[in-house]
Amino acid sequence: MSAKIPVGVLGATGAVGQKFVKLLENHPWFELTEVAASGRSVGKPYKEATMWRQYSPIPAAVSEILVKPCEPGLACSVVFSGLDSSVAGEIEEDFARAGCMVLSNSKNHRMDDDAPLLVPEINPDHLGIIETQRKRRGWKGAIVTNPNCSTIGLVMALAPIHQAFGVTRVIVTTMQALSGAGYPGPPAIDMLGNVIPFIGGDEEEKVETEPLKIMGKLGDGRFEPANIKISAHTNRVFVEDGHMECVSLELEKKASPEEVARVLSSFSSLPQELKLPSAPHRPVIVAAERDRPQPRFDCDAGNGMSAVVGRIRSCPVFDIRFVVLSHNTVRGAAGASILNAELMKAQGYLG
Ligand code: NAP
């Protein structure tokens, strides 16, 4: 058995950072050796720097590691970034320039025309843009991004349907969990018995544009976005984990709800074929019960890596409507980055 690849986590003390620490424990290919965060945390043992909010204890191998500054020079050439977007852009560039592979959760580089916005089940070929990125920027490393936590559930459901029937227009209304706002998130007094119909940081724009890049084509060193119009309403609800989305869509080639359900439940792709360690057996699970998915019961499906779709039915305005749920800090963040790194290792990008 070959040695594990040493990896680091930037922003390791935050909500996404903690999920990285948890998911990397006992990973068969990667070993977490470095944790980094802001000046508030630097120099402290990890267990003192972070307000641990996971349901299992801090992995013993990490709890005493001293938090380092987010500066190149860490003893690893692969870093996962859960950095706040106010600082992620430049820090991630510094690491890529210094020769590191950066797997980013932040919005800063997602829409760059030379950076992959990768979902291994949908657009594994988009890794090909790394060559252009390196040439253009003169980097030995690279930045590879994963989508916004609401984009991911939507695109996991849309991509197989688009492939089979062609999607032309989409209206999506999200109900997003509190953990999507980082720790400690919105004050309890604002959330209790309430719904906030606004999520900052251009959330609606991300949900409207990221799927087009992901489902688009990469040819000749350029992305051509998918020709789909998306209208998004994003809401914060009083739920701990799991973003739920109500979706109505128009199809090029008409299809029944049963046909759509068959396409979704039979969807399988490269990560499943390669048996990547974090790849769920079924990327999309179609719930049989008429009142599912529900965040409390379904957000951990496929170890938090599957999207769960339910209530697939005809739409009197468009063609098809359904509900989709995905785990925002696993498939929508840390788990997505780790799956991206696994695909990159399998394809020889990690040396
Ligand atoms: P968070 O809980 O607020 O954590 C932010 C992290 O960034 C902390 O580790 C913090 O370190 C670090 N940080 C802040 N300022 C820094 C600085 N000047 N220098 C170095 N490190 C700094 O946020 P989060 O929810 O984990 O989100 C992290 C990123 O992932 C964001 O870009 C977010 O948009 C994205 N994202 C989040 C989710 C989600 O569901 N939560 C999903 C997808 C993507 P200290 O503890 O030392 O301050």
mmCIF file of C-alpha atoms in Angstrom, residues 38-329:
data_model
loop_
_atom_site.group_PDB
_atom_site.id
_atom_site.type_symbol
_atom_site.label_atom_id
_atom_site.label_comp_id
_atom_site.label_asym_id
_atom_site.label_seq_id
_atom_site.Cartn_x
_atom_site.Cartn_y
_atom_site.Cartn_z
ATOM 1 C CA SER A 38 -6.674 33.447 11.164
ATOM 2 C CA GLY A 39 -4.407 35.299 13.599
ATOM 3 C CA ARG A 40 -7.088 34.693 16.260
ATOM 4 C CA SER A 41 -6.263 30.971 16.184
ATOM 5 C CA VAL A 42 -2.595 30.799 15.175
ATOM 6 C CA GLY A 43 -0.298 29.129 17.726
ATOM 7 C CA LYS A 44 -3.124 27.451 19.681
ATOM 8 C CA PRO A 45 -3.689 23.696 19.726
ATOM 9 C CA TYR A 46 -6.569 22.942 17.324
ATOM 10 C CA LYS A 47 -8.903 21.858 20.152
ATOM 11 C CA GLU A 48 -8.536 25.272 21.806
ATOM 12 C CA ALA A 49 -8.745 27.326 18.633
ATOM 13 C CA THR A 50 -12.006 25.835 17.387
ATOM 14 C CA MET A 51 -15.512 25.735 18.879
ATOM 15 C CA TRP A 52 -16.000 22.066 17.900
ATOM 16 C CA ARG A 53 -19.598 21.476 16.821
ATOM 17 C CA GLN A 54 -19.537 17.977 15.292
ATOM 18 C CA TYR A 55 -21.337 14.960 16.755
ATOM 19 C CA SER A 56 -18.127 12.947 17.192
ATOM 20 C CA PRO A 57 -15.058 14.030 19.205
ATOM 21 C CA ILE A 58 -12.168 15.939 17.595
ATOM 22 C CA PRO A 59 -9.934 13.295 15.987
ATOM 23 C CA ALA A 60 -7.125 12.569 18.473
ATOM 24 C CA ALA A 61 -4.453 12.989 15.801
ATOM 25 C CA VAL A 62 -5.588 16.577 15.135
ATOM 26 C CA SER A 63 -6.649 17.974 18.493
ATOM 27 C CA GLU A 64 -3.120 18.895 19.648
ATOM 28 C CA ILE A 65 -1.786 20.131 16.269
ATOM 29 C CA LEU A 66 -0.846 23.797 16.500
ATOM 30 C CA VAL A 67 -2.810 26.076 14.157
ATOM 31 C CA LYS A 68 -0.566 27.773 11.608
ATOM 32 C CA PRO A 69 -1.079 30.976 9.607
ATOM 33 C CA CYS A 70 -2.639 30.622 6.137
ATOM 34 C CA GLU A 71 0.673 31.167 4.365
ATOM 35 C CA PRO A 72 2.508 28.928 1.895
ATOM 36 C CA GLY A 73 5.188 26.771 3.445
ATOM 37 C CA LEU A 74 2.958 24.212 5.150
ATOM 38 C CA ALA A 75 4.339 20.667 5.044
ATOM 39 C CA CYS A 76 1.905 19.478 2.374
ATOM 40 C CA SER A 77 1.263 20.141 -1.305
ATOM 41 C CA VAL A 78 -2.520 19.640 -1.219
ATOM 42 C CA VAL A 79 -4.709 22.062 0.760
ATOM 43 C CA PHE A 80 -8.457 22.117 1.279
ATOM 44 C CA SER A 81 -9.826 25.621 1.763
ATOM 45 C CA GLY A 82 -12.772 26.477 4.016
ATOM 46 C CA LEU A 83 -11.690 30.106 4.224
ATOM 47 C CA ASP A 84 -14.017 33.028 4.610
ATOM 48 C CA SER A 85 -14.541 34.545 1.171
ATOM 49 C CA SER A 86 -13.247 37.936 2.355
ATOM 50 C CA VAL A 87 -9.732 36.434 2.431
ATOM 51 C CA ALA A 88 -9.938 33.221 0.383
ATOM 52 C CA GLY A 89 -9.217 34.755 -3.032
ATOM 53 C CA GLU A 90 -5.663 35.951 -2.404
ATOM 54 C CA ILE A 91 -4.645 33.244 0.062
ATOM 55 C CA GLU A 92 -5.687 30.468 -2.334
ATOM 56 C CA GLU A 93 -3.749 32.154 -5.154
ATOM 57 C CA ASP A 94 -0.639 32.389 -2.928
ATOM 58 C CA PHE A 95 -0.782 28.633 -2.287
ATOM 59 C CA ALA A 96 -1.327 27.753 -5.966
ATOM 60 C CA ARG A 97 1.542 30.033 -6.960
ATOM 61 C CA ALA A 98 3.732 28.243 -4.414
ATOM 62 C CA GLY A 99 2.983 24.911 -6.118
ATOM 63 C CA CYS A 100 0.040 23.603 -4.051
ATOM 64 C CA MET A 101 -3.138 22.005 -5.328
ATOM 65 C CA VAL A 102 -5.905 24.067 -3.723
ATOM 66 C CA LEU A 103 -9.374 22.565 -3.361
ATOM 67 C CA SER A 104 -11.587 25.566 -2.660
ATOM 68 C CA ASN A 105 -15.077 25.975 -1.188
ATOM 69 C CA SER A 106 -15.192 29.726 -1.556
ATOM 70 C CA LYS A 107 -16.973 31.707 -4.208
ATOM 71 C CA ASN A 108 -13.877 33.718 -5.219
ATOM 72 C CA HIS A 109 -12.540 31.563 -8.079
ATOM 73 C CA ARG A 110 -15.611 29.482 -8.999
ATOM 74 C CA MET A 111 -16.513 31.477 -12.071
ATOM 75 C CA ASP A 112 -12.932 32.173 -13.249
ATOM 76 C CA ASP A 113 -12.694 31.193 -16.899
ATOM 77 C CA ASP A 114 -9.600 29.074 -16.212
ATOM 78 C CA ALA A 115 -10.739 27.285 -13.015
ATOM 79 C CA PRO A 116 -12.752 24.072 -12.874
ATOM 80 C CA LEU A 117 -16.062 24.274 -10.982
ATOM 81 C CA LEU A 118 -16.026 20.574 -10.477
ATOM 82 C CA VAL A 119 -18.719 17.992 -9.703
ATOM 83 C CA PRO A 120 -17.033 14.653 -10.430
ATOM 84 C CA GLU A 121 -20.297 12.952 -11.449
ATOM 85 C CA ILE A 122 -21.146 15.708 -13.943
ATOM 86 C CA ASN A 123 -18.114 17.424 -15.457
ATOM 87 C CA PRO A 124 -14.924 15.436 -14.648
ATOM 88 C CA ASP A 125 -13.517 16.538 -18.028
ATOM 89 C CA HIS A 126 -13.442 20.170 -16.792
ATOM 90 C CA LEU A 127 -10.230 19.286 -14.919
ATOM 91 C CA GLY A 128 -8.623 19.703 -18.347
ATOM 92 C CA ILE A 129 -8.684 23.507 -17.869
ATOM 93 C CA ILE A 130 -5.930 23.186 -15.244
ATOM 94 C CA GLU A 131 -3.350 23.165 -18.033
ATOM 95 C CA THR A 132 -4.648 26.539 -19.301
ATOM 96 C CA GLN A 133 -4.739 27.930 -15.746
ATOM 97 C CA ARG A 134 -1.128 26.984 -15.116
ATOM 98 C CA LYS A 135 0.115 28.321 -18.439
ATOM 99 C CA ARG A 136 -1.787 31.585 -18.144
ATOM 100 C CA ARG A 137 -0.884 32.258 -14.505
ATOM 101 C CA GLY A 138 2.588 30.699 -14.504
ATOM 102 C CA TRP A 139 1.647 28.459 -11.548
ATOM 103 C CA LYS A 140 2.961 25.017 -10.693
ATOM 104 C CA GLY A 141 -0.056 24.407 -8.466
ATOM 105 C CA ALA A 142 -3.705 25.052 -9.326
ATOM 106 C CA ILE A 143 -7.082 26.042 -7.884
ATOM 107 C CA VAL A 144 -10.027 23.666 -8.293
ATOM 108 C CA THR A 145 -13.383 24.780 -6.879
ATOM 109 C CA ASN A 146 -16.636 23.138 -5.857
ATOM 110 C CA PRO A 147 -20.081 24.725 -6.087
ATOM 111 C CA ASN A 148 -22.158 26.749 -3.671
ATOM 112 C CA CYS A 149 -24.090 24.615 -1.154
ATOM 113 C CA SER A 150 -27.446 25.250 -2.882
ATOM 114 C CA THR A 151 -26.102 24.881 -6.407
ATOM 115 C CA ILE A 152 -24.947 21.341 -5.691
ATOM 116 C CA GLY A 153 -28.347 19.773 -4.883
ATOM 117 C CA LEU A 154 -29.938 21.545 -7.827
ATOM 118 C CA VAL A 155 -27.267 20.542 -10.321
ATOM 119 C CA MET A 156 -27.094 16.899 -9.154
ATOM 120 C CA ALA A 157 -30.788 16.608 -10.012
ATOM 121 C CA LEU A 158 -30.741 18.796 -13.128
ATOM 122 C CA ALA A 159 -27.723 17.289 -14.908
ATOM 123 C CA PRO A 160 -29.135 13.775 -15.517
ATOM 124 C CA ILE A 161 -32.501 15.267 -16.572
ATOM 125 C CA HIS A 162 -30.764 17.737 -18.881
ATOM 126 C CA GLN A 163 -28.733 14.944 -20.443
ATOM 127 C CA ALA A 164 -31.857 12.848 -21.097
ATOM 128 C CA PHE A 165 -34.497 15.429 -22.017
ATOM 129 C CA GLY A 166 -32.860 18.885 -22.269
ATOM 130 C CA VAL A 167 -33.747 21.483 -19.625
ATOM 131 C CA THR A 168 -34.597 24.983 -20.875
ATOM 132 C CA ARG A 169 -35.994 26.937 -17.903
ATOM 133 C CA VAL A 170 -35.925 26.441 -14.126
ATOM 134 C CA ILE A 171 -37.498 28.120 -11.114
ATOM 135 C CA VAL A 172 -35.992 27.089 -7.779
ATOM 136 C CA THR A 173 -36.916 28.126 -4.225
ATOM 137 C CA THR A 174 -34.440 27.125 -1.522
ATOM 138 C CA MET A 175 -34.912 26.481 2.200
ATOM 139 C CA GLN A 176 -31.351 26.690 3.531
ATOM 140 C CA ALA A 177 -30.063 25.375 6.856
ATOM 141 C CA LEU A 178 -28.439 27.507 9.553
ATOM 142 C CA SER A 179 -25.063 25.754 9.249
ATOM 143 C CA GLY A 180 -24.810 27.215 5.755
ATOM 144 C CA ALA A 181 -24.126 30.572 7.405
ATOM 145 C CA GLY A 182 -21.015 29.325 9.250
ATOM 146 C CA TYR A 183 -20.595 29.285 13.031
ATOM 147 C CA PRO A 184 -22.325 30.763 15.059
ATOM 148 C CA GLY A 185 -24.610 31.770 12.192
ATOM 149 C CA PRO A 186 -27.688 34.014 12.487
ATOM 150 C CA PRO A 187 -28.847 34.908 16.036
ATOM 151 C CA ALA A 188 -31.451 32.486 17.470
ATOM 152 C CA ILE A 189 -33.830 35.366 18.128
ATOM 153 C CA ASP A 190 -33.887 36.198 14.414
ATOM 154 C CA MET A 191 -34.549 32.603 13.393
ATOM 155 C CA LEU A 192 -36.926 31.131 16.004
ATOM 156 C CA GLY A 193 -40.414 30.755 14.475
ATOM 157 C CA ASN A 194 -39.212 32.648 11.434
ATOM 158 C CA VAL A 195 -37.976 32.439 7.821
ATOM 159 C CA ILE A 196 -35.549 34.985 6.356
ATOM 160 C CA PRO A 197 -36.242 35.506 2.639
ATOM 161 C CA PHE A 198 -32.737 36.791 1.923
ATOM 162 C CA ILE A 199 -29.273 35.246 1.983
ATOM 163 C CA GLY A 200 -26.330 37.577 1.560
ATOM 164 C CA GLY A 201 -23.279 37.116 -0.625
ATOM 165 C CA ASP A 202 -25.111 37.026 -3.985
ATOM 166 C CA GLU A 203 -26.631 33.631 -3.150
ATOM 167 C CA GLU A 204 -29.333 33.845 -5.833
ATOM 168 C CA GLU A 205 -26.868 34.872 -8.514
ATOM 169 C CA LYS A 206 -24.641 31.878 -7.614
ATOM 170 C CA VAL A 207 -27.554 29.447 -7.911
ATOM 171 C CA GLU A 208 -28.522 31.003 -11.252
ATOM 172 C CA THR A 209 -25.054 30.955 -12.834
ATOM 173 C CA GLU A 210 -22.937 28.123 -11.350
ATOM 174 C CA PRO A 211 -25.111 25.282 -12.773
ATOM 175 C CA LEU A 212 -24.643 26.705 -16.283
ATOM 176 C CA LYS A 213 -20.851 26.471 -16.001
ATOM 177 C CA ILE A 214 -21.024 22.975 -14.466
ATOM 178 C CA MET A 215 -23.410 21.631 -17.129
ATOM 179 C CA GLY A 216 -21.628 23.534 -19.889
ATOM 180 C CA LYS A 217 -18.951 22.237 -22.216
ATOM 181 C CA LEU A 218 -15.189 22.668 -22.113
ATOM 182 C CA GLY A 219 -13.697 22.871 -25.576
ATOM 183 C CA ASP A 220 -10.502 24.414 -26.854
ATOM 184 C CA GLY A 221 -9.494 25.807 -23.444
ATOM 185 C CA ARG A 222 -12.830 27.648 -22.956
ATOM 186 C CA PHE A 223 -16.094 27.006 -21.146
ATOM 187 C CA GLU A 224 -19.347 27.276 -23.043
ATOM 188 C CA PRO A 225 -22.201 27.600 -20.519
ATOM 189 C CA ALA A 226 -25.335 25.466 -20.822
ATOM 190 C CA ASN A 227 -28.221 27.305 -22.464
ATOM 191 C CA ILE A 228 -30.648 27.218 -19.517
ATOM 192 C CA LYS A 229 -32.415 30.082 -17.713
ATOM 193 C CA ILE A 230 -32.637 29.757 -13.935
ATOM 194 C CA SER A 231 -34.618 31.948 -11.526
ATOM 195 C CA ALA A 232 -33.764 31.442 -7.829
ATOM 196 C CA HIS A 233 -35.385 32.490 -4.529
ATOM 197 C CA THR A 234 -33.154 31.745 -1.521
ATOM 198 C CA ASN A 235 -34.429 31.531 2.074
ATOM 199 C CA ARG A 236 -32.857 30.782 5.468
ATOM 200 C CA VAL A 237 -34.916 28.418 7.647
ATOM 201 C CA PHE A 238 -34.615 27.107 11.213
ATOM 202 C CA VAL A 239 -32.985 23.783 10.313
ATOM 203 C CA GLU A 240 -29.538 22.633 11.460
ATOM 204 C CA ASP A 241 -28.180 20.893 8.326
ATOM 205 C CA GLY A 242 -29.486 20.209 4.812
ATOM 206 C CA HIS A 243 -30.615 22.584 2.095
ATOM 207 C CA MET A 244 -33.988 21.736 0.560
ATOM 208 C CA GLU A 245 -35.085 23.140 -2.810
ATOM 209 C CA CYS A 246 -38.438 23.169 -4.643
ATOM 210 C CA VAL A 247 -37.767 23.033 -8.376
ATOM 211 C CA SER A 248 -40.015 23.504 -11.443
ATOM 212 C CA LEU A 249 -38.528 22.968 -14.856
ATOM 213 C CA GLU A 250 -39.306 23.148 -18.546
ATOM 214 C CA LEU A 251 -38.053 20.389 -20.844
ATOM 215 C CA GLU A 252 -37.110 20.370 -24.511
ATOM 216 C CA LYS A 253 -38.331 16.799 -24.951
ATOM 217 C CA LYS A 254 -41.441 16.077 -22.868
ATOM 218 C CA ALA A 255 -41.130 13.385 -20.206
ATOM 219 C CA SER A 256 -43.434 11.895 -17.583
ATOM 220 C CA PRO A 257 -42.643 12.038 -13.836
ATOM 221 C CA GLU A 258 -42.001 8.270 -13.992
ATOM 222 C CA GLU A 259 -39.436 8.709 -16.787
ATOM 223 C CA VAL A 260 -37.704 11.490 -14.843
ATOM 224 C CA ALA A 261 -37.638 9.298 -11.707
ATOM 225 C CA ARG A 262 -36.071 6.454 -13.703
ATOM 226 C CA VAL A 263 -33.353 8.719 -15.134
ATOM 227 C CA LEU A 264 -32.514 10.092 -11.677
ATOM 228 C CA SER A 265 -32.448 6.809 -9.794
ATOM 229 C CA SER A 266 -30.322 5.079 -12.441
ATOM 230 C CA PHE A 267 -27.798 7.942 -12.615
ATOM 231 C CA SER A 268 -24.237 6.787 -12.027
ATOM 232 C CA SER A 269 -20.960 8.211 -13.262
ATOM 233 C CA LEU A 270 -17.167 8.185 -13.160
ATOM 234 C CA PRO A 271 -16.700 8.408 -9.336
ATOM 235 C CA GLN A 272 -18.897 5.318 -8.935
ATOM 236 C CA GLU A 273 -17.041 3.516 -11.735
ATOM 237 C CA LEU A 274 -13.657 4.392 -10.176
ATOM 238 C CA LYS A 275 -15.004 3.512 -6.710
ATOM 239 C CA LEU A 276 -13.611 6.733 -5.247
ATOM 240 C CA PRO A 277 -13.641 6.459 -1.427
ATOM 241 C CA SER A 278 -16.167 9.295 -0.880
ATOM 242 C CA ALA A 279 -18.375 8.546 -3.890
ATOM 243 C CA PRO A 280 -21.894 7.566 -2.850
ATOM 244 C CA HIS A 281 -23.201 4.314 -4.322
ATOM 245 C CA ARG A 282 -26.143 6.312 -5.716
ATOM 246 C CA PRO A 283 -25.469 10.016 -6.382
ATOM 247 C CA VAL A 284 -29.226 10.697 -6.594
ATOM 248 C CA ILE A 285 -31.723 8.807 -4.460
ATOM 249 C CA VAL A 286 -35.399 9.030 -5.371
ATOM 250 C CA ALA A 287 -37.503 8.938 -2.197
ATOM 251 C CA ALA A 288 -40.486 6.608 -2.396
ATOM 252 C CA GLU A 289 -42.483 8.248 0.434
ATOM 253 C CA ARG A 290 -44.791 11.090 -0.563
ATOM 254 C CA ASP A 291 -43.594 13.388 2.262
ATOM 255 C CA ARG A 292 -39.814 13.030 1.733
ATOM 256 C CA PRO A 293 -37.074 14.216 1.513
ATOM 257 C CA GLN A 294 -36.884 15.905 4.920
ATOM 258 C CA PRO A 295 -33.628 17.394 6.298
ATOM 259 C CA ARG A 296 -33.811 15.553 9.634
ATOM 260 C CA PHE A 297 -34.179 12.124 8.072
ATOM 261 C CA ASP A 298 -32.494 12.388 4.686
ATOM 262 C CA CYS A 299 -29.569 14.802 4.732
ATOM 263 C CA ASP A 300 -27.092 12.054 5.719
ATOM 264 C CA ALA A 301 -28.103 9.802 2.798
ATOM 265 C CA GLY A 302 -25.024 8.275 1.150
ATOM 266 C CA ASN A 303 -22.938 9.571 4.101
ATOM 267 C CA GLY A 304 -24.167 13.065 3.218
ATOM 268 C CA MET A 305 -22.928 12.722 -0.389
ATOM 269 C CA SER A 306 -26.209 11.803 -2.147
ATOM 270 C CA ALA A 307 -28.887 14.234 -3.261
ATOM 271 C CA VAL A 308 -32.364 13.007 -2.324
ATOM 272 C CA VAL A 309 -35.197 13.847 -4.728
ATOM 273 C CA GLY A 310 -38.879 13.397 -3.989
ATOM 274 C CA ARG A 311 -42.374 14.519 -4.969
ATOM 275 C CA ILE A 312 -41.611 14.258 -8.699
ATOM 276 C CA ARG A 313 -44.799 15.298 -10.458
ATOM 277 C CA SER A 314 -46.159 17.188 -13.444
ATOM 278 C CA CYS A 315 -46.094 20.974 -13.320
ATOM 279 C CA PRO A 316 -49.097 22.915 -14.699
ATOM 280 C CA VAL A 317 -46.870 25.915 -15.545
ATOM 281 C CA PHE A 318 -43.630 24.220 -16.707
ATOM 282 C CA ASP A 319 -43.311 20.433 -17.261
ATOM 283 C CA ILE A 320 -41.932 18.747 -14.124
ATOM 284 C CA ARG A 321 -41.551 19.721 -10.472
ATOM 285 C CA PHE A 322 -39.830 18.058 -7.523
ATOM 286 C CA VAL A 323 -38.068 18.631 -4.204
ATOM 287 C CA VAL A 324 -34.332 18.000 -3.744
ATOM 288 C CA LEU A 325 -32.280 17.894 -0.537
ATOM 289 C CA SER A 326 -28.514 17.782 -0.042
ATOM 290 C CA HIS A 327 -26.183 18.121 2.932
ATOM 291 C CA ASN A 328 -24.757 21.644 2.761
ATOM 292 C CA THR A 329 -21.499 21.114 4.677
#
